[in-house]
XYZ file of C-alpha atoms in Angstrom:
286
model
C -19.256 -12.967 11.334
C -20.992 -16.300 8.970
C -18.540 -18.698 8.676
C -17.913 -19.267 4.348
C -15.720 -22.042 4.685
C -18.399 -24.563 3.668
C -17.985 -26.396 0.763
C -19.669 -26.031 -2.591
C -20.872 -28.025 -5.194
C -19.969 -26.213 -7.928
C -17.477 -26.822 -10.082
C -13.899 -25.245 -9.410
C -12.447 -26.844 -12.175
C -9.690 -28.410 -10.368
C -7.782 -30.055 -12.927
C -6.886 -27.082 -14.388
C -4.208 -25.793 -11.721
C -1.686 -27.960 -12.466
C -1.551 -26.637 -16.058
C -1.328 -23.243 -14.749
C 0.896 -23.676 -12.545
C 3.513 -25.085 -15.152
C 3.774 -21.870 -17.380
C 4.825 -18.437 -16.705
C 6.772 -15.955 -14.114
C 7.194 -17.708 -10.434
C 9.914 -15.283 -8.979
C 9.970 -13.908 -5.600
C 10.827 -10.561 -6.577
C 7.869 -7.722 -5.637
C 6.974 -6.479 -9.325
C 3.592 -4.873 -8.881
C 1.543 -3.781 -5.970
C -1.776 -2.671 -4.570
C -1.647 -0.034 -1.729
C -5.110 0.617 -0.438
C -5.136 3.147 1.990
C -9.170 3.482 3.422
C -11.248 5.716 5.665
C -13.144 4.280 7.774
C -16.566 5.655 8.369
C -17.255 7.748 11.813
C -19.383 4.909 13.884
C -17.873 2.210 11.864
C -14.322 1.901 13.240
C -14.589 -1.369 15.198
C -16.918 -3.290 12.329
C -14.442 -2.554 9.477
C -11.155 -3.136 11.488
C -13.088 -6.730 12.497
C -14.835 -7.469 8.564
C -10.933 -6.655 7.120
C -8.958 -8.656 9.332
C -11.683 -11.508 10.139
C -12.836 -11.801 5.877
C -11.012 -9.393 3.520
C -7.818 -9.160 4.157
C -7.908 -13.191 2.962
C -10.534 -13.584 1.104
C -10.150 -10.567 -1.000
C -6.410 -10.051 -1.286
C -3.739 -12.668 0.357
C -6.291 -16.354 -0.979
C -6.093 -14.796 -4.502
C -3.045 -15.861 -6.979
C 0.090 -14.562 -7.294
C -0.271 -11.912 -4.295
C 2.607 -13.741 -1.973
C 2.868 -11.133 1.287
C 0.264 -8.348 2.327
C 0.591 -6.561 6.275
C -1.712 -3.433 7.458
C -0.561 -0.581 9.342
C -2.759 1.570 11.104
C -2.300 5.547 11.878
C -3.038 6.880 15.365
C -4.532 10.177 15.550
C -1.196 11.029 16.827
C 0.661 10.195 13.846
C -1.956 12.015 11.222
C -0.735 15.396 12.913
C 2.410 14.779 11.233
C 1.585 14.708 7.947
C 2.144 17.108 5.148
C 1.769 19.099 3.265
C -1.446 20.684 5.027
C -2.621 20.832 1.429
C -2.078 17.040 -0.160
C -3.609 16.319 -3.662
C -4.166 12.227 -2.205
C -5.678 12.912 0.990
C -8.413 15.391 1.351
C -8.146 16.562 4.250
C -4.765 15.503 4.336
C -5.534 13.314 7.814
C -7.948 10.732 6.233
C -7.004 7.663 5.491
C -5.968 5.932 8.699
C -5.269 2.960 7.484
C -3.379 1.674 5.180
C -2.467 -1.919 3.365
C 0.409 -3.041 0.911
C 0.319 -6.140 -1.141
C 3.024 -7.555 -3.043
C 2.735 -8.880 -5.948
C 4.998 -11.645 -8.621
C 6.682 -9.468 -11.147
C 4.746 -10.427 -14.410
C 1.605 -11.554 -12.932
C -0.066 -7.960 -12.900
C -2.650 -9.157 -15.843
C -3.592 -12.620 -14.325
C -3.976 -11.177 -10.777
C -5.936 -8.216 -12.110
C -8.450 -11.004 -13.474
C -8.817 -12.669 -10.839
C -8.674 -9.982 -8.112
C -12.344 -8.821 -10.234
C -13.394 -11.513 -10.453
C -13.828 -12.178 -6.508
C -14.516 -8.809 -6.053
C -17.516 -8.950 -7.983
C -18.618 -12.199 -6.579
C -17.793 -11.161 -2.558
C -20.250 -7.992 -3.497
C -22.875 -10.586 -5.061
C -22.753 -12.418 -1.538
C -23.210 -9.370 0.499
C -19.187 -9.867 1.783
C -17.680 -6.035 0.893
C -18.093 -3.351 3.794
C -19.925 -0.327 2.168
C -18.867 1.784 5.157
C -15.213 3.132 3.822
C -13.775 5.301 1.657
C -10.851 5.050 -0.323
C -8.707 7.437 0.133
C -5.711 6.196 -1.883
C -5.818 2.922 -3.625
C -3.569 1.756 -6.956
C -1.979 -0.601 -8.810
C 1.674 0.072 -8.812
C 4.748 -1.557 -10.913
C 7.995 -1.595 -8.813
C 10.631 0.896 -10.009
C 13.145 0.223 -7.401
C 14.475 -0.269 -3.982
C 16.269 1.817 -2.343
C 18.816 0.109 1.136
C 20.889 1.655 4.134
C 23.288 -1.219 4.533
C 23.980 -2.465 0.997
C 23.357 -6.247 0.889
C 22.812 -6.529 4.193
C 19.885 -6.948 6.138
C 16.474 -8.502 5.086
C 15.727 -7.448 1.292
C 12.163 -5.401 -0.633
C 10.651 -9.165 -1.339
C 11.175 -9.483 2.633
C 9.982 -6.287 3.664
C 6.447 -7.257 4.646
C 6.627 -10.117 6.875
C 10.013 -8.331 8.264
C 8.854 -7.023 11.722
C 9.380 -3.531 10.878
C 8.055 -1.572 13.478
C 6.482 1.624 11.314
C 6.182 2.681 7.684
C 6.390 6.123 6.029
C 4.138 6.664 3.050
C 5.621 9.453 0.504
C 3.979 10.310 -2.868
C 5.495 12.291 -5.321
C 4.155 14.116 -8.071
C 6.914 15.289 -10.918
C 6.961 18.387 -13.040
C 5.270 16.610 -16.068
C 5.254 12.862 -17.703
C 8.414 13.573 -19.491
C 10.091 14.495 -16.066
C 9.456 11.270 -14.263
C 12.420 9.537 -15.383
C 14.613 12.337 -14.293
C 12.682 12.459 -10.607
C 13.079 8.132 -10.323
C 16.403 8.647 -11.575
C 17.611 11.569 -8.807
C 15.529 9.717 -5.829
C 17.117 6.239 -6.661
C 21.223 7.906 -6.515
C 21.723 11.119 -4.495
C 17.715 12.039 -2.765
C 17.596 8.509 -1.303
C 20.867 7.284 -0.140
C 21.359 10.447 1.180
C 18.332 10.254 3.684
C 18.786 6.554 4.046
C 22.461 7.311 5.951
C 22.254 6.842 9.416
C 18.258 6.793 9.650
C 16.127 4.411 10.832
C 15.065 3.476 7.488
C 16.422 0.082 6.042
C 14.827 0.605 2.845
C 12.686 2.678 0.374
C 10.396 0.811 -1.937
C 9.548 3.043 -5.019
C 6.439 2.820 -6.945
C 4.891 3.671 -10.202
C 0.783 3.648 -10.010
C -1.445 1.578 -13.121
C -4.990 2.644 -14.169
C -7.417 0.230 -12.676
C -9.438 -1.583 -15.146
C -12.764 -0.179 -16.582
C -14.376 -3.105 -15.088
C -13.823 -1.716 -11.321
C -15.750 -1.662 -8.251
C -17.761 1.282 -8.365
C -16.455 2.246 -4.627
C -13.042 2.981 -5.949
C -11.927 5.592 -7.817
C -10.143 5.778 -11.239
C -6.199 6.127 -10.735
C -4.717 9.719 -10.605
C -1.055 10.952 -11.430
C -0.801 7.717 -13.944
C 2.058 9.455 -15.708
C 3.971 11.611 -13.453
C 3.314 9.701 -9.816
C 5.132 8.170 -7.516
C 4.438 6.226 -4.164
C 7.295 5.079 -1.940
C 7.646 3.366 1.435
C 9.861 3.309 3.734
C 10.116 0.498 6.141
C 11.011 1.672 9.561
C 13.091 0.135 12.209
C 11.824 2.660 14.980
C 7.880 4.201 15.795
C 8.251 7.278 13.532
C 7.194 9.065 16.470
C 10.518 8.786 18.016
C 12.260 9.996 15.202
C 9.888 12.043 13.047
C 11.351 15.804 13.676
C 15.581 13.997 12.891
C 14.619 11.894 10.115
C 11.247 12.856 8.281
C 10.824 16.493 8.117
C 11.774 18.613 5.337
C 10.870 15.789 2.145
C 8.957 18.499 0.951
C 11.626 20.975 0.842
C 14.070 18.426 -0.524
C 12.385 17.693 -3.350
C 11.540 21.325 -4.716
C 14.624 22.185 -4.487
C 15.682 19.676 -7.496
C 12.716 21.143 -9.249
C 12.060 18.080 -10.744
C 8.524 17.567 -8.643
C 6.449 18.229 -5.037
C 5.400 15.803 -2.881
C 1.976 15.224 -1.890
C 1.660 13.865 0.606
C 4.362 11.812 3.848
C 2.388 9.704 6.400
C 3.653 7.486 8.982
C 1.733 4.501 10.076
C 2.213 2.127 12.369
C 1.883 -2.240 12.257
C -2.022 -3.096 13.217
C -1.799 -6.284 15.672
C -3.752 -8.664 13.569
C -6.661 -10.182 15.463
C -7.094 -7.281 17.890
C -8.980 -4.284 17.796
C -5.945 -2.652 18.930
C -5.181 1.281 18.210
C -9.394 1.841 17.170
C -10.212 3.691 19.475
C -6.538 5.884 19.049
C -8.210 6.783 15.489
C -10.527 10.112 16.479
């Protein structure tokens, strides 16, 4: 890959950095997330993996202001085949989207980050640093709604979740029966469903987010977010490989939600972490 680290003679407006750093929120809470699930086109798996890890994860995300953590996950074919429901409103087919990356954004800094990310992605496109042979299956910025912990105050917090060496991630997407019922669905999840499901499970925590609409000047290859008024995204952080505990702990989530009468599950999908700097698992995607 071409070295992109050479100095530029352009004005970097460096004098404004100290001024910007002195104002606005700068806490550690993950107030927002970018969750992006992508399917590389057949035959482009290795090239996509190297582009994302060697360039885009850094230049298109981690080097930006107000992203303070990020982690990438993969679904091998074996993991893809565990997904449900078969007819998903999120992934069509349900096996689509073999890579997912999650980033935490500082609470209260969404607007500033969005201005930067639109600008940097336009620049990356102009410079030929965007890999086109991929499809965004489920990509959205999301606002944090709740975190439920299995062990109360013990263990890592949600702001540690993308740095702690969790062995697996389960992504669950739920659509409320209507916009007016999403708050009720959230309260049921937070107070009843998640504490019960977490007890004795290999999941240390579940973070709950709601999607926000992408800006009108977003990149054309990223479709507008669906379900802005009704959807919730749950991230289950696992201390074990999901294949070891799937039947015992992660089947039937859709039935639980259906019985509540508050919504329907549109995706339950397990992932394991990638190994940065390697092509491990790339030959297990198909």
